[in-house]
XYZ file of N, CA and C in Angstrom:
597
model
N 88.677 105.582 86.421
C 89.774 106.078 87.263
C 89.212 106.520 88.605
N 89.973 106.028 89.853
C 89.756 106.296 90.930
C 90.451 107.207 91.358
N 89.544 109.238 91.862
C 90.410 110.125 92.137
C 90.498 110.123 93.915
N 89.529 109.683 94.432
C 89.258 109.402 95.935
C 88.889 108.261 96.402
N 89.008 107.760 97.904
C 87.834 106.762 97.450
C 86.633 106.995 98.650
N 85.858 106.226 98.241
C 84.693 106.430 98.528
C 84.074 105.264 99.550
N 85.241 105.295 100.872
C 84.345 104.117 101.651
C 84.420 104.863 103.215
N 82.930 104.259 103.921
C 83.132 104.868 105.261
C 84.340 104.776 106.359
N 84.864 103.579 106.040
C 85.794 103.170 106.718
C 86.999 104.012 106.981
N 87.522 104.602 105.556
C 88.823 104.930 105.072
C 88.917 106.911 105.052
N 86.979 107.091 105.138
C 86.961 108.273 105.672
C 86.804 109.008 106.973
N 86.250 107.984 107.604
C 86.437 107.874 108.628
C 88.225 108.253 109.467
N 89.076 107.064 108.361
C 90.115 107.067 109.179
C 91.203 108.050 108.787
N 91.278 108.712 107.273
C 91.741 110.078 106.817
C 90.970 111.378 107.477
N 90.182 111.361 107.585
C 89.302 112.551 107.825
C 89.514 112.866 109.618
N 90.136 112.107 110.482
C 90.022 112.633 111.431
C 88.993 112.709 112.588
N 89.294 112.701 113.690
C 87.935 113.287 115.164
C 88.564 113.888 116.040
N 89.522 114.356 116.094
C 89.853 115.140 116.919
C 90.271 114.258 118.445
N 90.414 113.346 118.757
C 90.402 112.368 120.221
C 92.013 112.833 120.569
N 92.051 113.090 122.087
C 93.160 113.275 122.246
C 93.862 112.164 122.695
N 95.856 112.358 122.224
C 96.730 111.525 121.967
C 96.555 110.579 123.387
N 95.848 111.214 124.693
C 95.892 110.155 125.338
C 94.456 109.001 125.557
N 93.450 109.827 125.028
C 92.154 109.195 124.491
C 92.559 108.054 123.438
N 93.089 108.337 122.564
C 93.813 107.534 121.559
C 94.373 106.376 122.267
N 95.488 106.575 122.764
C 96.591 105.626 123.153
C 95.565 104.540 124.226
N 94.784 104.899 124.796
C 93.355 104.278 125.689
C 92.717 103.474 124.872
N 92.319 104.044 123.603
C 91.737 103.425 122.590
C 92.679 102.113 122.366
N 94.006 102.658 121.843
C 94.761 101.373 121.551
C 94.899 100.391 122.263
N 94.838 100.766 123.595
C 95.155 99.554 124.582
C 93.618 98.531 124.360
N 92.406 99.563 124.592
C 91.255 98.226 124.607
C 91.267 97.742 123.749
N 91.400 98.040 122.454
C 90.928 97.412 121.474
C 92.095 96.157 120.630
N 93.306 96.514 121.394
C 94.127 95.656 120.913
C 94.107 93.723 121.187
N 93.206 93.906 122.335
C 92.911 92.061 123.093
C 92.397 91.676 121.778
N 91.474 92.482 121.010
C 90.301 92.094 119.858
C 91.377 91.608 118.765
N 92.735 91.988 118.683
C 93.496 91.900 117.200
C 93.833 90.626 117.287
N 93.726 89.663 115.872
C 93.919 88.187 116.032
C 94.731 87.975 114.291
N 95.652 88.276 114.220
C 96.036 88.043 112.827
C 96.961 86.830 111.973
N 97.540 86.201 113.156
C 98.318 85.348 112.723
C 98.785 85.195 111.776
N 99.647 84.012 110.936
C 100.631 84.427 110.154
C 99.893 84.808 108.458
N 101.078 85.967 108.128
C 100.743 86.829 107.746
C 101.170 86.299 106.057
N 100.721 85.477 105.337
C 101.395 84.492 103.989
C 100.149 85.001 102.886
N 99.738 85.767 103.076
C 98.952 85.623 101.993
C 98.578 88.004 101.446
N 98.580 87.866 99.978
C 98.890 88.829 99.241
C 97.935 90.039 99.949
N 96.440 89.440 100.323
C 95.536 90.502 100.193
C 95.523 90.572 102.200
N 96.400 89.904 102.760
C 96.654 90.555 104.400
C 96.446 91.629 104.363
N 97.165 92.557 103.876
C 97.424 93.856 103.865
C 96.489 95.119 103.188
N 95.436 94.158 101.905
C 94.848 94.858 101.350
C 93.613 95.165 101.879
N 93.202 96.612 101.601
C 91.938 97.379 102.181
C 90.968 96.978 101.081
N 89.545 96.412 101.663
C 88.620 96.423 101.055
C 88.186 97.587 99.738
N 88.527 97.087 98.526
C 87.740 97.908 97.474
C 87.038 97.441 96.546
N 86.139 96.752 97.322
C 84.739 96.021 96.217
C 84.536 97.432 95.850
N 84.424 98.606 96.515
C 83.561 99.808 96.083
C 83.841 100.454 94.843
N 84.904 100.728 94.775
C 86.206 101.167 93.728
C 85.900 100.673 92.383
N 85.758 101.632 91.962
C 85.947 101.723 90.432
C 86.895 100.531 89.891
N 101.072 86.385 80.266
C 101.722 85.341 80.122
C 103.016 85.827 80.086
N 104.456 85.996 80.728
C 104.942 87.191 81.299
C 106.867 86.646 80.162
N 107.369 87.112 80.799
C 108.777 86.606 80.309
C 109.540 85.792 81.422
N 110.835 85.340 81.935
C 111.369 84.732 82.299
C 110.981 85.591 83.619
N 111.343 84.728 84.794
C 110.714 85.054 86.324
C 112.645 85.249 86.936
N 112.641 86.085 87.686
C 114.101 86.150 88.482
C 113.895 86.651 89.642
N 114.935 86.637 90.676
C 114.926 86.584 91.923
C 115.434 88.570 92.193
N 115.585 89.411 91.450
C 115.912 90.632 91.484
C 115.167 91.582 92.512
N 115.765 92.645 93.095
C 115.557 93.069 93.877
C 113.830 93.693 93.240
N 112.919 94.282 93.872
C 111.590 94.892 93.459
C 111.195 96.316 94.366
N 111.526 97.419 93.235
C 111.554 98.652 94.205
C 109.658 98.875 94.773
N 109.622 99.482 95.392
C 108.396 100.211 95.085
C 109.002 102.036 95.621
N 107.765 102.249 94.467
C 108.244 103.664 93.879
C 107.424 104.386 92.475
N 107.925 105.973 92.297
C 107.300 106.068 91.141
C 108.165 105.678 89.758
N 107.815 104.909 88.418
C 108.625 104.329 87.730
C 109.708 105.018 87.276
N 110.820 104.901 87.045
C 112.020 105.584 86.117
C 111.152 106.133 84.837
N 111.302 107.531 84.866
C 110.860 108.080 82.959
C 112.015 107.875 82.404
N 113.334 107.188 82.922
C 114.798 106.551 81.590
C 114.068 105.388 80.852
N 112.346 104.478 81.245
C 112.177 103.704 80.684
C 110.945 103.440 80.016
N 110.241 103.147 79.342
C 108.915 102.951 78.952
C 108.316 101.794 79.844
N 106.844 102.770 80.833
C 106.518 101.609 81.368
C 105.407 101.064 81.404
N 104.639 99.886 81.786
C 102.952 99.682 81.845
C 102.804 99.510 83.263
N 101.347 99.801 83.414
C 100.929 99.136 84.552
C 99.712 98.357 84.316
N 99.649 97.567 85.008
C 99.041 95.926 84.879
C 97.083 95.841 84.498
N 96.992 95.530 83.470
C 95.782 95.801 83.078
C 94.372 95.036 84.139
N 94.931 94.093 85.177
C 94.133 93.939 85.895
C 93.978 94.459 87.250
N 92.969 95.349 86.845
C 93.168 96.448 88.562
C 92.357 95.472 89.631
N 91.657 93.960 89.256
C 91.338 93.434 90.416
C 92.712 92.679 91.410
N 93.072 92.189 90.444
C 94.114 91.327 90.857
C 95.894 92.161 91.311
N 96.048 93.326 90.689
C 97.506 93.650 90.376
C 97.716 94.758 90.836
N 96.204 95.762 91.175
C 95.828 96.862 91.870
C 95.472 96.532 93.259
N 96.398 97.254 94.329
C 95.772 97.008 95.855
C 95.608 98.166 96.393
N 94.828 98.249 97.342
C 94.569 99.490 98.028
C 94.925 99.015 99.605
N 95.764 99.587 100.308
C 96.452 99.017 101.705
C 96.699 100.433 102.271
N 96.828 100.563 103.523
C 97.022 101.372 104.467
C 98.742 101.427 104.286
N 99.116 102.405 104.792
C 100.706 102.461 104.779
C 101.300 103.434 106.230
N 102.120 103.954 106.162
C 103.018 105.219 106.637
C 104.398 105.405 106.797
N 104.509 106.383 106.535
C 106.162 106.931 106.004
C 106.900 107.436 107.738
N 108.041 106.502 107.803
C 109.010 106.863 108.680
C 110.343 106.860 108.347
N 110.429 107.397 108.776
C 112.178 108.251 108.178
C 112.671 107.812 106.349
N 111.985 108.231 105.643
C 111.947 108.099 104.080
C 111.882 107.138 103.920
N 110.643 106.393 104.392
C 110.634 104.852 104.190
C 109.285 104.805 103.623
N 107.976 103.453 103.177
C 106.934 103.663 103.441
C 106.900 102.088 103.896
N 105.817 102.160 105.011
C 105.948 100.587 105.748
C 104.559 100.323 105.513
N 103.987 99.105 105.335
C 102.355 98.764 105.058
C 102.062 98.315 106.494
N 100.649 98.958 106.625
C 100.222 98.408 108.181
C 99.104 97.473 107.693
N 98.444 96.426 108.626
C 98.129 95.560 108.311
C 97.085 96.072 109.160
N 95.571 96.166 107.680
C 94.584 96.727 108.397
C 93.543 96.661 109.894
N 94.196 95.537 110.621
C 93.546 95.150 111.598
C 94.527 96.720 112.693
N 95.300 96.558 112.251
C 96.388 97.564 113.058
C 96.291 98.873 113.082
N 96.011 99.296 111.649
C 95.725 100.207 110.855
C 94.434 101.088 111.609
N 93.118 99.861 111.794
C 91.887 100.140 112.717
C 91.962 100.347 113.662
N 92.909 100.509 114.481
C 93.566 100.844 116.225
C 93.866 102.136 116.068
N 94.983 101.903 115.309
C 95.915 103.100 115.541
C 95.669 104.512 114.891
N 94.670 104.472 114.003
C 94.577 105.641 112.710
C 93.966 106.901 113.669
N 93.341 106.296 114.978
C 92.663 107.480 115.498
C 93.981 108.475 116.257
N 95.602 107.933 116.850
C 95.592 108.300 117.351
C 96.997 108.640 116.559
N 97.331 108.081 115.376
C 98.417 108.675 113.980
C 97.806 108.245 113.160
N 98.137 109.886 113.034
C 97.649 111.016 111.736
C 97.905 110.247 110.154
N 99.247 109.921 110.400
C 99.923 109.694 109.251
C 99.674 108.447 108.721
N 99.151 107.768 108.871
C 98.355 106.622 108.674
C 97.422 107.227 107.296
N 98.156 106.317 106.303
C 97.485 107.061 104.896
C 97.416 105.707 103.872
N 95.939 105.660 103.335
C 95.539 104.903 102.079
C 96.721 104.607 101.113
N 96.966 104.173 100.264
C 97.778 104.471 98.972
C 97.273 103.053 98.135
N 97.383 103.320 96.927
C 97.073 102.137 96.008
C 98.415 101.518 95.155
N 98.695 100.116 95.674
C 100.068 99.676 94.910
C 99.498 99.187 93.673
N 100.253 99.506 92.701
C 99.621 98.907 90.977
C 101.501 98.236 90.351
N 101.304 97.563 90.354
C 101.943 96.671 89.466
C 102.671 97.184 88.527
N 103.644 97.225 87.598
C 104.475 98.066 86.733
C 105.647 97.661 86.525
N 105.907 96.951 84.797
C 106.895 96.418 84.530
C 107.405 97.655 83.501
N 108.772 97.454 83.177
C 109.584 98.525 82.047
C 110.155 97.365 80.313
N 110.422 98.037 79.735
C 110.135 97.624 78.870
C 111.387 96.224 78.748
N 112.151 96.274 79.741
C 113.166 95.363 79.294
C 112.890 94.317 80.602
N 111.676 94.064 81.265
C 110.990 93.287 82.027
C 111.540 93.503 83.124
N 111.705 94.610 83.887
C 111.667 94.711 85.411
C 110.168 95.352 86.276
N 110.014 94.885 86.756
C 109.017 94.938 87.299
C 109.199 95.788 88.862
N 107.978 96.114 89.182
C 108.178 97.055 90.470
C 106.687 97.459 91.377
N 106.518 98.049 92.371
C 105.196 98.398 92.545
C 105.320 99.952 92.711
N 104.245 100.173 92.001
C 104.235 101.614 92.009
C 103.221 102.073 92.886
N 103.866 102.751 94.421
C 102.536 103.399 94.987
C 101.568 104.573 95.255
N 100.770 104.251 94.218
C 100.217 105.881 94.120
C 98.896 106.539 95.722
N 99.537 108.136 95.224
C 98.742 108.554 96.428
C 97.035 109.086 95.917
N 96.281 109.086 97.075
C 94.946 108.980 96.557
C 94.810 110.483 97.546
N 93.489 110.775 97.033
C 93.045 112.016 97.646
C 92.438 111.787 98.642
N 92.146 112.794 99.271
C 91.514 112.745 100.643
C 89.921 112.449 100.907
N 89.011 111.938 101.257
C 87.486 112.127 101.191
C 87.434 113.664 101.936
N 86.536 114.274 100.684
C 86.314 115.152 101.897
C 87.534 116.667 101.439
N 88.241 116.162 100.795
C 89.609 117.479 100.590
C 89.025 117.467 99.520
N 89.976 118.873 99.207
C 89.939 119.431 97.856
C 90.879 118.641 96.858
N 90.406 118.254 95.446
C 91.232 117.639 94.872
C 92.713 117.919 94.828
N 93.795 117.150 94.228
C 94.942 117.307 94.700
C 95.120 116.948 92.764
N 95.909 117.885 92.173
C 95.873 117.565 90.687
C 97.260 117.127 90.410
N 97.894 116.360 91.450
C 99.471 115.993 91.514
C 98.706 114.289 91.354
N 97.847 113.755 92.309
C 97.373 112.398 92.703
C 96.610 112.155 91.409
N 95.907 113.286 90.776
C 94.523 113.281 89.835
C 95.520 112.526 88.457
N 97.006 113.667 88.475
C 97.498 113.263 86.904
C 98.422 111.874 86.679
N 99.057 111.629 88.709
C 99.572 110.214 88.568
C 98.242 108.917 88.309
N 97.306 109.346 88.395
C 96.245 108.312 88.585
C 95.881 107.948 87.222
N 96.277 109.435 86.197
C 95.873 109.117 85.029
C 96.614 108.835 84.041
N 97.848 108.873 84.753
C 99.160 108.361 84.085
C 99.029 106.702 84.001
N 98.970 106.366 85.382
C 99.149 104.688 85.557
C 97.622 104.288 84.911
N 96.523 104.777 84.761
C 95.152 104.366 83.759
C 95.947 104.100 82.366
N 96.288 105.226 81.790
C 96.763 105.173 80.610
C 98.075 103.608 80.379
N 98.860 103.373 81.003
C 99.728 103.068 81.193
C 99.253 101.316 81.211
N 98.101 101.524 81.333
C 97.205 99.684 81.785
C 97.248 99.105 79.976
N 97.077 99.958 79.099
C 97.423 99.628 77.620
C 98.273 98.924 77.299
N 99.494 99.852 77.543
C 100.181 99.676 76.626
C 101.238 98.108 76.563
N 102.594 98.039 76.113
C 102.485 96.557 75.466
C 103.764 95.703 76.688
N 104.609 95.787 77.510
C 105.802 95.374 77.832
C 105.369 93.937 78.311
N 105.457 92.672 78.540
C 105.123 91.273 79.329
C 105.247 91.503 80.719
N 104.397 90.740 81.341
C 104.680 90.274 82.814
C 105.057 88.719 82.905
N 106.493 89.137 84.039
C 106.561 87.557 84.401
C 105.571 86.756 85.151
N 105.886 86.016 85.514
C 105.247 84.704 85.763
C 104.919 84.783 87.697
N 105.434 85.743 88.643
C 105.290 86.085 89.377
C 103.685 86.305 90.226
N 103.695 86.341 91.425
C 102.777 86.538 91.594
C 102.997 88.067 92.509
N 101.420 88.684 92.843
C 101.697 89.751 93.288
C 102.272 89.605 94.301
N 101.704 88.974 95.289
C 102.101 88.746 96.737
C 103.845 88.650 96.723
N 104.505 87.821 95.574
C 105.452 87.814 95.371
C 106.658 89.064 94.934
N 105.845 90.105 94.498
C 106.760 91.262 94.354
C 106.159 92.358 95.182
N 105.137 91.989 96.165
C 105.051 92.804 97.144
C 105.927 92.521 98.095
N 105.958 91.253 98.242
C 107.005 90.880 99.572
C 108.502 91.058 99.190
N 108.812 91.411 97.945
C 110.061 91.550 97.454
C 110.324 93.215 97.835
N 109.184 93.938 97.441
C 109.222 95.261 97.420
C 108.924 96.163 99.180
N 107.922 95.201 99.697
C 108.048 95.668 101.233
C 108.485 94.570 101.821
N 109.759 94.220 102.067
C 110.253 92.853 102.984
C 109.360 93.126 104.424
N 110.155 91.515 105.422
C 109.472 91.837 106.153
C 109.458 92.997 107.084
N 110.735 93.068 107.768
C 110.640 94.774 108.248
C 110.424 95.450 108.301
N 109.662 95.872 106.729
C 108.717 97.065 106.330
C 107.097 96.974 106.457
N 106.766 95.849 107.306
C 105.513 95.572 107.669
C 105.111 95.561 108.331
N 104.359 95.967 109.235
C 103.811 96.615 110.783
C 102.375 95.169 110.695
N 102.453 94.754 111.313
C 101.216 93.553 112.169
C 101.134 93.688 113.698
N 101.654 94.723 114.362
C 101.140 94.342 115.731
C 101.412 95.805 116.557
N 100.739 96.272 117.425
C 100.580 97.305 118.063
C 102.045 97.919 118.763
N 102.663 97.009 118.812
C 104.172 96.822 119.879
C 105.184 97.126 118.943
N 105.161 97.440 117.439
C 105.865 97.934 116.330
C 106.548 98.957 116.762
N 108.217 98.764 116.910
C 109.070 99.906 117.256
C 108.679 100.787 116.578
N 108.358 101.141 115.261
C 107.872 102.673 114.456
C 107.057 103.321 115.253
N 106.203 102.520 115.664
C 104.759 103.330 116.987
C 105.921 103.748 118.164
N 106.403 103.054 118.461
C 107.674 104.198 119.691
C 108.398 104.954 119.392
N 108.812 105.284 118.184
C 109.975 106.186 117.437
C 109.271 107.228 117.079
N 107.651 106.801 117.005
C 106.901 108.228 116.336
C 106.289 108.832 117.420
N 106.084 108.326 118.806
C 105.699 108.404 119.736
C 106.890 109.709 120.257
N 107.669 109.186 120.454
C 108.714 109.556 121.058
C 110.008 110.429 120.699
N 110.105 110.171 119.103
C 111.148 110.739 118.411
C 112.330 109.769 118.685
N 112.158 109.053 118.897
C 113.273 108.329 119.655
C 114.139 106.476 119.150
């Protein structure tokens, strides 16, 4: 079980330097010529490096929340944490959570805060709906957080037990679960002006 994680990168970009918002926004401008991402079709775009880190039922077109699972249902989460477990950058605007696409993610983290890790894990219920569940990770560097420690050991436990997965792929109920709108790829992302600005 992963209670933190443990890469320079990601502590770097939780942990903070103090640069001010207009040092920052300077930052964003140079470094943005460097961003080259083009189209964006494939599952692990979005996913943050975690080398470091610790046959389904009928397939349907149904909506795919992400979220923490309903306790109205018995649920699993996906016994392969290489494949079904992602670790991606995110941030929450107006009760939303949108995935930033780590090239973006590397710009902007110096100059918003809120720019936060989270790990999506996979999670079907017992009558085969499926969903992504995104759990929050601790801070490098903070004091443990025993809210993140017991969801972490909930969804471990949860890699057991018995419900099928469809035939789906991840990429496929990620993009179900963050459409495109909810995906930030480029510096010029109205959310960066709304958080900028309030506006």
């Amino acid at each position: 079980m992963v209670n933190q994680i443990n890469n320079p990168t990601l502590e770097n970009a939780v942990g903070g330097n103090g640069a001010s918002s207009a040092a920052a926004a300077k930052d964003d401008d140079d470094m943005s010529v460097d961003i080259e991402i083009g189209t964006v079709d494939d599952a692990d775009e979005y996913t943050i490096d975690q080398s470091h880190a610790d046959g389904g039922g009928g397939d349907d077109l149904q909506k795919v929340f992400a979220g923490r699972p309903s306790e109205d249902y018995y649920w699993r989460t996906h016994p392969n944490k290489d494949n079904e477990w992602k670790l991606v950058w995110t941030i929450m605007f107006e009760d939303a959570t949108y995935l930033v696409h780590p090239k973006v993610a590397e710009v902007k983290r110096t100059s918003e805060r809120k720019i936060r890790p989270l790990q999506l894990v996979r999670c079907v219920n017992v009558k085969g709906r499926e969903q992504i569940w995104p759990l929050k990770l601790d801070r490098p560097g903070k004091k443990r957080n025993e809210c993140n420690a017991s969801a972490l050991m909930v969804a471990e436990r949860m890699r057991e037990e018995w419900p099928k997965w469809t035939q789906r792929t991840f990429q496929q109920l990620r993009d179900l679960a963050f459409p495109e709108d909810r995906r930030i790829n480029t510096l010029d992302h109205p959310v960066w002006r709304k958080l900028a600005t309030g506006k």
